Amino acid sequence: MNWNNITYKFKSSGIVIQLIVINVIVFFCTYLGSFLFGMQQYDLASWFVLPDGFNEFIFQPWSFITYAFVHFGAFHLFFNMLWLFWFGPFVLNLFSTKRFITIYLLGAISGGLLYVLAYNLFPVFAGSRGYLLGASAAIRAIVVFIAAYSPNTRLRLFIWDIKLWHIAAVLVVLDLIQLPTSGNAGGLIAHLGGAMFGYLYATQLLKGNDIGAWFENFLEYFTTKKAKKKKTPFRKVHKNNNVSEVKKKSETTLDNQKKVDAILDKIGKSGYESLSKAEKDFLFKSGND
C-alpha cells in the first residue's frame, strides 16, 4: 500500500474517522516518543496540554484546542473515540462537516475555558496544580448538542432503544455527582463546559440563531485561502493571431510527413541504399526536427 493510497483513504473516510485517526496517531507519538527519548509523556507534550495557570496558558494559547487531541491513557482514548464513533454520525446526518467541526472545536475551547476559570476562581482548587488533556469536552459537546437538537432520536444499545436526551442527561448527572470525589475534578468541569456549549448551540439553533456561524466562516476563509495556494501557477499563453500562417505550417508538416512515409516505404521494399542523396538528407533532417 503506497502513501498516495493511504492519503486518499484518509481524505475520503469522513470527519469522524479522520478525528479518530488523528487522536490515535498523537497518542502513539507521545507514548512511543516518551519511551524512545526516556521522558515522561507530560514533558514531551507539555506545550500541547492546557495548563491551569493564567501566566502559563497565555504563552501557549493554541493549547485550548491542541489539548483535545492528546491522551496519555489507552482506555481514556478508547472510550472517547467510541463515543465519537457512536454520536458523530447523528450530527453528520443533519449537518455539514464544517458545522460538526465547529461544534467539536468550540466544545473543546468551552471546556478548556471553564476548566481554567474554575481553577483560578474557586477556593477548593487554590492549592492544586494541574493540566487538561483529552477529547472528552469536545465529545460531550457533540453528544449534548444532538441530544438537545433531536432529543427523541433513538440509539440502539444492545436490546434497548434509548432516546438521545436520556443518554446526555445521564452523562451530565454522573459528571456532577462525581465532581467532589472523583479525583479528576478538572476533567469533569471540562466535560460540563463542553456540554453547556453543546446545549446552548442546539437550543439557539432551534430558535434560528446560529452562534457558531462566525467560526464556520473562519473555517471557510482558512480552507479557501489554503486551496488557492495549492492552485497551479498562472501560465502565460501566447496566441498566434495569424490564422493563415498557422494553416500554412500545418500543411507543410503534413506534406513532410507524406514524404517521410514514402521514403520509409521505399526502404521497406528496396533497402536504405536504394535512396538518393536528397532523400537521405531529407530523412535525416526530418528525424532531427
JSON list of C-alpha atoms in Angstrom, two decimals, residues 23 27 30-31 41 70-81 133-134:
[
{"chain": "A", "resi": 23, "resn": "ASN", "atom": "CA", "xyz": [-6.14, 11.16, 18.02]},
{"chain": "A", "resi": 27, "resn": "PHE", "atom": "CA", "xyz": [-1.39, 9.04, 21.29]},
{"chain": "A", "resi": 30, "resn": "THR", "atom": "CA", "xyz": [3.55, 10.65, 22.72]},
{"chain": "A", "resi": 31, "resn": "TYR", "atom": "CA", "xyz": [3.51, 7.06, 24.04]},
{"chain": "A", "resi": 41, "resn": "GLN", "atom": "CA", "xyz": [4.61, 11.82, 28.44]},
{"chain": "A", "resi": 70, "resn": "VAL", "atom": "CA", "xyz": [-3.71, 14.49, 23.50]},
{"chain": "A", "resi": 71, "resn": "HIS", "atom": "CA", "xyz": [-4.37, 11.33, 25.54]},
{"chain": "A", "resi": 72, "resn": "PHE", "atom": "CA", "xyz": [-1.97, 9.63, 27.94]},
{"chain": "A", "resi": 73, "resn": "GLY", "atom": "CA", "xyz": [-4.09, 6.56, 28.72]},
{"chain": "A", "resi": 74, "resn": "ALA", "atom": "CA", "xyz": [-5.17, 3.90, 26.23]},
{"chain": "A", "resi": 75, "resn": "PHE", "atom": "CA", "xyz": [-8.58, 3.40, 27.90]},
{"chain": "A", "resi": 76, "resn": "HIS", "atom": "CA", "xyz": [-9.17, 7.15, 28.02]},
{"chain": "A", "resi": 77, "resn": "LEU", "atom": "CA", "xyz": [-8.50, 7.31, 24.28]},
{"chain": "A", "resi": 78, "resn": "PHE", "atom": "CA", "xyz": [-10.58, 4.20, 23.51]},
{"chain": "A", "resi": 79, "resn": "PHE", "atom": "CA", "xyz": [-13.74, 5.32, 25.28]},
{"chain": "A", "resi": 80, "resn": "ASN", "atom": "CA", "xyz": [-13.54, 8.87, 23.93]},
{"chain": "A", "resi": 81, "resn": "MET", "atom": "CA", "xyz": [-13.20, 7.57, 20.37]},
{"chain": "A", "resi": 133, "resn": "LEU", "atom": "CA", "xyz": [-5.95, 16.85, 28.13]},
{"chain": "A", "resi": 134, "resn": "GLY", "atom": "CA", "xyz": [-8.29, 14.59, 26.17]}
]
